[in-house]
Short mmCIF file of C-alpha atoms and ligand atoms in Angstrom, two decimals:
data_model
loop_
_atom_site.label_atom_id
_atom_site.label_comp_id
_atom_site.label_asym_id
_atom_site.label_seq_id
_atom_site.Cartn_x
_atom_site.Cartn_y
_atom_site.Cartn_z
CA MET A 689 0.00 0.00 0.00
CA SER A 690 1.43 3.40 -0.94
CA ALA A 691 2.15 5.91 1.81
CA ALA A 692 -0.49 8.24 0.34
CA LEU A 693 -3.16 5.55 0.36
CA LYS A 694 -2.25 4.46 3.87
CA ARG A 695 -2.62 8.04 5.06
CA VAL A 696 -6.15 8.18 3.71
CA VAL A 697 -7.48 4.72 4.16
CA GLY A 698 -4.98 2.17 5.32
CA GLY A 699 -5.24 0.09 8.41
CA VAL A 700 -2.48 -1.90 10.01
CA PRO A 701 -1.17 -4.64 7.72
CA ALA A 702 -1.27 -7.96 9.56
CA LYS A 703 2.17 -8.96 10.81
CA PRO A 704 2.90 -12.62 11.47
CA GLY A 705 1.74 -13.43 14.98
CA ALA A 706 -0.11 -10.10 15.32
CA PRO A 707 -3.47 -10.09 17.08
CA ARG A 708 -6.60 -10.03 14.97
CA HIS A 709 -7.24 -6.31 14.85
CA PHE A 710 -10.55 -5.05 13.45
CA MET A 711 -9.29 -1.78 12.04
CA GLU A 712 -10.60 -1.35 8.50
CA LEU A 713 -12.79 -3.58 6.35
CA MET A 714 -10.12 -3.33 3.66
CA ASP A 715 -7.64 -5.14 5.94
CA ILE A 716 -9.84 -8.21 6.16
CA GLY A 717 -10.92 -10.52 3.35
CA GLY A 718 -14.56 -10.90 2.32
CA ALA A 719 -14.68 -14.45 3.77
CA GLY A 720 -13.53 -13.26 7.19
CA LEU A 721 -16.09 -10.47 7.25
CA ARG A 722 -18.83 -12.85 6.12
CA HIS A 723 -17.85 -15.22 8.93
CA MET A 724 -18.30 -12.38 11.45
CA ILE A 725 -21.72 -11.47 10.03
CA ASP A 726 -22.78 -15.14 10.26
CA LEU A 727 -21.57 -15.26 13.88
CA GLY A 728 -23.52 -12.08 14.62
CA ALA A 729 -26.66 -13.60 13.11
CA LYS A 730 -26.12 -16.75 15.21
CA ALA A 731 -25.80 -14.57 18.30
CA LYS A 732 -29.03 -12.81 17.39
CA ARG A 733 -30.80 -16.18 17.10
CA GLY A 734 -29.46 -17.16 20.54
CA GLU A 735 -27.24 -19.89 19.06
CA ILE A 736 -23.93 -18.95 20.71
CA ALA A 737 -23.45 -21.57 23.40
CA GLY A 738 -22.34 -20.71 26.95
CA LYS A 739 -20.35 -17.62 27.88
CA PRO A 740 -17.43 -17.51 25.43
CA LEU A 741 -16.02 -14.27 26.88
CA ALA A 742 -15.99 -15.56 30.48
CA GLY A 743 -12.85 -14.31 32.22
CA LYS A 744 -12.11 -11.76 29.50
CA THR A 745 -11.96 -8.00 30.03
CA ILE A 746 -12.46 -5.66 27.09
CA ALA A 747 -11.48 -1.99 27.38
CA LEU A 748 -13.87 0.38 25.59
CA ILE A 749 -12.14 3.75 25.22
CA PHE A 750 -13.97 6.87 24.08
CA GLU A 751 -12.30 10.11 23.07
CA ILE A 752 -15.63 11.41 21.71
CA PRO A 753 -19.28 10.77 22.57
CA SER A 754 -21.28 7.67 21.75
CA THR A 755 -24.63 6.12 22.58
CA ARG A 756 -24.94 3.06 20.32
CA THR A 757 -21.29 2.01 20.22
CA ARG A 758 -20.85 2.34 23.95
CA VAL A 759 -24.05 0.60 24.98
CA SER A 760 -24.06 -2.11 22.31
CA PHE A 761 -20.46 -3.13 23.09
CA GLU A 762 -20.99 -2.99 26.84
CA VAL A 763 -24.22 -4.99 26.78
CA GLY A 764 -22.94 -7.41 24.12
CA ILE A 765 -19.77 -8.18 26.09
CA ARG A 766 -21.81 -8.81 29.24
CA GLN A 767 -24.21 -11.08 27.37
CA LEU A 768 -21.23 -13.13 26.15
CA GLY A 769 -19.97 -13.44 29.74
CA GLY A 770 -17.13 -10.90 29.54
CA ASP A 771 -16.30 -7.77 31.53
CA PRO A 772 -16.47 -4.44 29.69
CA LEU A 773 -14.30 -1.64 31.06
CA VAL A 774 -15.60 1.71 29.79
CA LEU A 775 -13.06 4.54 29.81
CA THR A 776 -12.96 8.04 28.42
CA THR A 777 -9.67 9.59 27.37
CA ARG A 778 -10.56 12.54 29.63
CA ASP A 779 -9.96 10.26 32.59
CA MET A 780 -6.86 8.59 31.15
CA GLN A 781 -3.26 9.72 30.77
CA LEU A 782 -3.87 9.21 27.03
CA GLY A 783 -5.94 12.39 27.27
CA ARG A 784 -2.98 14.36 28.61
CA GLY A 785 -0.26 13.20 26.31
CA GLU A 786 0.72 9.61 27.14
CA SER A 787 1.36 8.04 23.76
CA PRO A 788 -1.01 5.52 22.18
CA ALA A 789 2.02 3.20 21.90
CA ASP A 790 2.72 3.24 25.65
CA THR A 791 -0.99 3.01 26.41
CA ALA A 792 -1.14 -0.09 24.21
CA ARG A 793 1.88 -1.66 25.90
CA VAL A 794 0.30 -1.14 29.33
CA LEU A 795 -3.29 -2.08 28.54
CA SER A 796 -2.11 -5.25 26.77
CA ARG A 797 -0.91 -6.44 30.20
CA TYR A 798 -4.36 -5.97 31.75
CA VAL A 799 -7.09 -6.59 29.19
CA ASP A 800 -7.92 -9.06 26.44
CA ALA A 801 -9.00 -6.58 23.75
CA ILE A 802 -9.30 -2.81 23.28
CA MET A 803 -11.98 -0.88 21.42
CA LEU A 804 -11.16 2.76 20.68
CA ARG A 805 -13.28 5.61 19.31
CA THR A 806 -11.09 8.54 18.29
CA MET A 807 -11.16 11.59 16.01
CA ASP A 808 -7.63 10.83 14.83
CA VAL A 809 -7.01 7.63 12.92
CA ALA A 810 -3.27 7.97 13.60
CA LYS A 811 -3.95 7.26 17.29
CA ILE A 812 -5.71 3.96 16.70
CA ARG A 813 -3.07 2.89 14.20
CA GLU A 814 -0.32 3.56 16.74
CA LEU A 815 -2.33 1.76 19.42
CA ALA A 816 -2.79 -1.30 17.20
CA GLU A 817 0.85 -1.38 16.13
CA HIS A 818 1.94 -1.65 19.75
CA SER A 819 -0.86 -3.71 21.23
CA THR A 820 -0.44 -7.44 21.79
CA VAL A 821 -4.22 -7.82 22.16
CA PRO A 822 -6.81 -7.17 19.41
CA VAL A 823 -7.79 -3.56 18.75
CA ILE A 824 -11.28 -2.77 17.41
CA ASN A 825 -12.05 0.46 15.57
CA GLY A 826 -15.14 2.04 17.13
CA LEU A 827 -15.10 5.01 14.67
CA THR A 828 -12.39 7.38 13.50
CA ASN A 829 -12.40 10.47 11.32
CA ILE A 830 -12.08 8.21 8.24
CA SER A 831 -14.09 5.09 8.99
CA HIS A 832 -16.73 3.28 11.00
CA PRO A 833 -16.36 -0.42 10.22
CA CYS A 834 -18.50 -1.74 13.11
CA GLN A 835 -21.40 0.28 11.71
CA LEU A 836 -21.01 -1.36 8.32
CA MET A 837 -21.14 -4.85 9.82
CA ALA A 838 -24.53 -3.95 11.30
CA ASP A 839 -25.63 -2.31 8.05
CA ILE A 840 -24.81 -5.36 5.92
CA MET A 841 -26.60 -7.59 8.41
CA THR A 842 -29.64 -5.30 8.36
CA PHE A 843 -29.83 -5.11 4.58
CA GLU A 844 -29.63 -8.89 4.28
CA GLU A 845 -32.29 -9.48 6.94
CA HIS A 846 -34.71 -7.31 4.97
CA ARG A 847 -33.74 -7.87 1.35
CA GLY A 848 -31.54 -11.00 1.12
CA PRO A 849 -27.92 -11.20 -0.06
CA ILE A 850 -26.40 -7.79 -0.69
CA ALA A 851 -24.02 -9.00 -3.41
CA GLY A 852 -25.13 -7.57 -6.76
CA GLN A 853 -27.58 -5.09 -5.17
CA VAL A 854 -27.48 -1.31 -5.58
CA VAL A 855 -27.00 0.87 -2.50
CA ALA A 856 -27.13 4.68 -2.82
CA TRP A 857 -25.43 7.08 -0.42
CA THR A 858 -26.59 10.69 -0.35
CA GLY A 859 -24.89 13.50 1.56
CA ASP A 860 -21.43 14.00 2.99
CA GLY A 861 -18.60 11.72 1.87
CA ASN A 862 -17.71 11.19 5.53
CA ASN A 863 -16.27 8.37 7.64
CA VAL A 864 -19.38 6.18 7.28
CA ALA A 865 -19.47 6.76 3.50
CA GLN A 866 -15.82 5.76 3.36
CA SER A 867 -16.55 2.51 5.17
CA PHE A 868 -19.42 1.91 2.71
CA ILE A 869 -16.83 2.14 -0.08
CA GLN A 870 -14.70 -0.47 1.63
CA ALA A 871 -17.78 -2.62 2.20
CA ALA A 872 -18.76 -2.43 -1.48
CA ALA A 873 -15.37 -3.94 -2.31
CA ARG A 874 -15.67 -6.68 0.28
CA PHE A 875 -19.38 -7.58 -0.07
CA ASN A 876 -19.69 -7.03 -3.85
CA PHE A 877 -22.57 -4.59 -4.06
CA THR A 878 -22.82 -1.56 -6.32
CA LEU A 879 -22.43 1.70 -4.42
CA ARG A 880 -23.67 4.95 -5.90
CA ILE A 881 -22.48 8.00 -4.02
CA ALA A 882 -24.13 11.40 -4.42
CA THR A 883 -22.19 14.21 -2.74
CA PRO A 884 -21.37 17.82 -3.53
CA PRO A 885 -17.99 17.64 -5.31
CA GLU A 886 -16.36 19.48 -2.37
CA LEU A 887 -17.41 16.72 0.01
CA ALA A 888 -16.66 13.70 -2.16
CA PRO A 889 -14.77 10.82 -0.55
CA PRO A 890 -10.99 10.68 -1.11
CA ARG A 891 -9.92 9.81 -4.65
CA GLU A 892 -7.30 7.39 -3.35
CA LEU A 893 -9.95 5.35 -1.55
CA LEU A 894 -12.16 5.21 -4.64
CA ALA A 895 -9.15 4.12 -6.69
CA TRP A 896 -8.36 1.41 -4.16
CA ALA A 897 -11.95 0.11 -4.23
CA ARG A 898 -12.14 0.08 -8.00
CA ALA A 899 -8.80 -1.73 -8.21
CA GLU A 900 -10.34 -4.36 -5.91
CA GLY A 901 -13.16 -4.77 -8.45
CA ALA A 902 -15.79 -2.70 -6.60
CA ARG A 903 -18.55 -1.04 -8.59
CA ILE A 904 -18.61 2.54 -7.29
CA GLU A 905 -20.40 5.34 -9.13
CA LEU A 906 -19.92 8.94 -8.11
CA THR A 907 -22.37 11.72 -8.96
CA ALA A 908 -23.46 15.13 -7.73
CA ASP A 909 -27.12 14.26 -8.41
CA PRO A 910 -28.87 12.36 -5.61
CA HIS A 911 -31.77 11.31 -7.86
CA GLU A 912 -29.36 9.77 -10.34
CA ALA A 913 -27.76 7.83 -7.48
CA ALA A 914 -31.09 6.73 -6.05
CA ARG A 915 -32.62 5.55 -9.32
CA GLY A 916 -33.70 1.93 -8.83
CA ALA A 917 -31.55 1.47 -5.69
CA ARG A 918 -32.66 -1.13 -3.12
CA CYS A 919 -31.27 0.90 -0.23
CA LEU A 920 -30.83 4.63 0.42
CA VAL A 921 -28.39 5.70 3.12
CA THR A 922 -27.43 9.02 4.59
CA ASP A 923 -25.71 10.44 7.66
CA THR A 924 -25.31 13.70 9.53
CA TRP A 925 -24.07 16.72 7.60
CA VAL A 926 -21.63 17.63 10.38
CA SER A 927 -19.54 14.81 11.82
CA MET A 928 -17.79 14.85 15.16
CA ASN A 929 -14.42 15.47 13.53
CA ASP A 930 -15.64 18.47 11.52
CA ASP A 931 -15.05 22.03 12.67
CA GLN A 932 -18.42 22.53 14.34
CA ASP A 933 -18.78 26.28 13.74
CA GLN A 934 -17.45 26.64 10.21
CA ALA A 935 -18.84 23.37 9.00
CA LYS A 936 -22.42 24.12 9.91
CA ILE A 937 -22.86 27.18 7.72
CA ASN A 938 -21.17 25.89 4.58
CA ARG A 939 -22.27 22.30 4.78
CA HIS A 940 -25.93 23.04 5.40
CA ASN A 941 -26.14 25.03 2.17
CA LEU A 942 -24.12 22.53 0.20
CA LEU A 943 -25.96 19.48 1.47
CA GLN A 944 -29.58 20.65 1.44
CA PRO A 945 -30.20 19.14 -2.05
CA TYR A 946 -28.97 15.78 -0.73
CA GLN A 947 -31.65 15.43 1.96
CA LEU A 948 -33.22 11.97 2.16
CA ASN A 949 -36.86 12.96 1.74
CA ARG A 950 -40.00 11.58 0.12
CA ALA A 951 -39.08 12.86 -3.35
CA LEU A 952 -35.70 11.15 -3.24
CA LEU A 953 -37.19 7.91 -1.94
CA LYS A 954 -39.57 7.95 -4.92
CA SER A 955 -36.55 7.72 -7.24
CA ALA A 956 -35.42 4.47 -5.59
CA ALA A 957 -36.83 0.97 -6.14
CA PRO A 958 -40.38 0.72 -4.77
CA ASP A 959 -39.20 -1.69 -2.06
CA ALA A 960 -36.06 0.27 -1.16
CA ILE A 961 -35.09 0.36 2.49
CA VAL A 962 -33.72 3.43 4.27
CA MET A 963 -30.70 3.31 6.56
CA HIS A 964 -28.95 5.86 8.78
CA CYS A 965 -26.30 5.01 11.35
CA LEU A 966 -27.81 7.53 13.82
CA PRO A 967 -27.77 9.92 15.56
CA ALA A 968 -30.00 11.67 13.01
CA HIS A 969 -30.59 15.37 12.66
CA ARG A 970 -34.23 15.18 11.74
CA GLY A 971 -35.24 17.79 9.21
CA GLU A 972 -31.66 18.12 7.97
CA GLU A 973 -30.18 15.04 6.25
CA ILE A 974 -33.41 13.05 6.66
CA THR A 975 -37.05 14.04 7.09
CA ASP A 976 -39.25 12.72 9.91
CA GLU A 977 -41.58 11.30 7.32
CA VAL A 978 -38.86 9.09 5.79
CA MET A 979 -37.16 8.19 9.05
CA ASP A 980 -40.44 7.12 10.66
CA GLY A 981 -41.91 5.73 7.44
CA PRO A 982 -42.53 2.11 6.46
CA GLN A 983 -39.32 1.79 4.43
CA SER A 984 -37.05 2.88 7.28
CA VAL A 985 -35.02 0.17 9.06
CA VAL A 986 -32.91 2.57 11.13
CA PHE A 987 -33.79 1.06 14.51
CA ASP A 988 -33.19 -2.51 13.30
CA GLU A 989 -29.85 -1.17 12.13
CA ALA A 990 -29.13 0.25 15.59
CA GLU A 991 -30.15 -3.05 17.22
CA ASN A 992 -27.87 -4.98 14.90
CA ARG A 993 -24.84 -3.15 16.25
CA LEU A 994 -25.29 -5.36 19.32
CA HIS A 995 -25.43 -8.60 17.34
CA ALA A 996 -22.89 -7.86 14.60
CA GLN A 997 -20.26 -6.72 17.12
CA LYS A 998 -20.55 -10.04 18.94
CA GLY A 999 -19.35 -11.60 15.68
CA VAL A 1000 -16.47 -9.11 15.55
CA LEU A 1001 -15.48 -9.82 19.18
CA LEU A 1002 -15.58 -13.61 18.78
CA TRP A 1003 -13.47 -13.37 15.61
CA ALA A 1004 -10.96 -10.89 17.09
CA LEU A 1005 -10.46 -13.00 20.19
CA GLY A 1006 -10.04 -16.16 18.11
CA LEU A 1007 -13.05 -17.78 19.80
CA ALA A 1008 -14.99 -18.73 16.66
N1 CP B 1991 -23.93 4.97 15.00
C1 CP B 1991 -23.13 5.19 16.05
O1 CP B 1991 -21.96 4.81 16.07
O2 CP B 1991 -23.73 5.82 17.09
P1 CP B 1991 -23.02 6.38 18.40
O3 CP B 1991 -22.23 7.59 18.00
O4 CP B 1991 -24.15 6.70 19.32
O5 CP B 1991 -22.12 5.31 18.96
N1 NVA B 1992 -20.45 10.59 10.70
C1 NVA B 1992 -20.85 10.63 12.08
C2 NVA B 1992 -21.18 9.25 12.57
C3 NVA B 1992 -21.63 9.14 13.99
C4 NVA B 1992 -21.90 7.74 14.42
C5 NVA B 1992 -19.75 11.25 12.92
O1 NVA B 1992 -18.59 10.89 12.71
O2 NVA B 1992 -20.04 12.11 13.74
#
């Protein structure tokens, strides 16, 4: 992987004997990701025997806020018999300058896996490079792979295998959009992305995905992207890593035409489902009518974070 690509998208290449980190979908083959989804579905059906995480402690570290990621990991770990240890960087030396490398060296002596949510992908990469236990990416400025595991699971529950289907993204080419691009390469669906040109996902990532054989179409017209799609997806116009003051003014003007509303949904396939990772800004990127409408699966999607992440944990810890 070139240095430029790694800066934009790359995870931590697996070293011999390295733990099974869950950093980026691109780091893991399609078969491995499919295995995790299957495990998550088994967990949802109540088919995971016993308490596979008994005796295991998982650190869940948050540099920025979270509702779903925090609660779904904490509850999921408990349900599998493990002990979640929720930490915020505010309360850790990591928050006042201790390096991610030293933090990794220390935590690896205490816990069995580490999940980190951070605004700076460089921090989680450094953590993973120096950790001897698996590191799970709970969102960075450039990706949100746990969300995509739940999204794939949700699509397939409602509409069957995602391979060969058309998914349309409308809005900001943000971290979740960038994980959708990686997912399109790994799960073989067509991804149409409608963004203002200024907010398009990084060219290097698109080039990577296309070189992997992914079908990615980029447009500035949300109706063109939505045409005939089986799934419409959007996300907040201002992400946690964006400059909150500046971003609001410019992005709201730029992104208004990309709102997921009734007119846009009409352009999609009649049985299209609607996804959003949440939290939503109702009336901005998505209307109440669409979010609460019959085609919306956003709360199934949120529930599936719990199940899909059990698959990720079991895989990362080498338990299934
Ligand atoms: N979708 C998601 O990751 O939500 P939280 O920010 O609440 O964790
Ligand atoms: N794109 C959003 C996702 C939140 C789960 C953000 O990064 O703030």
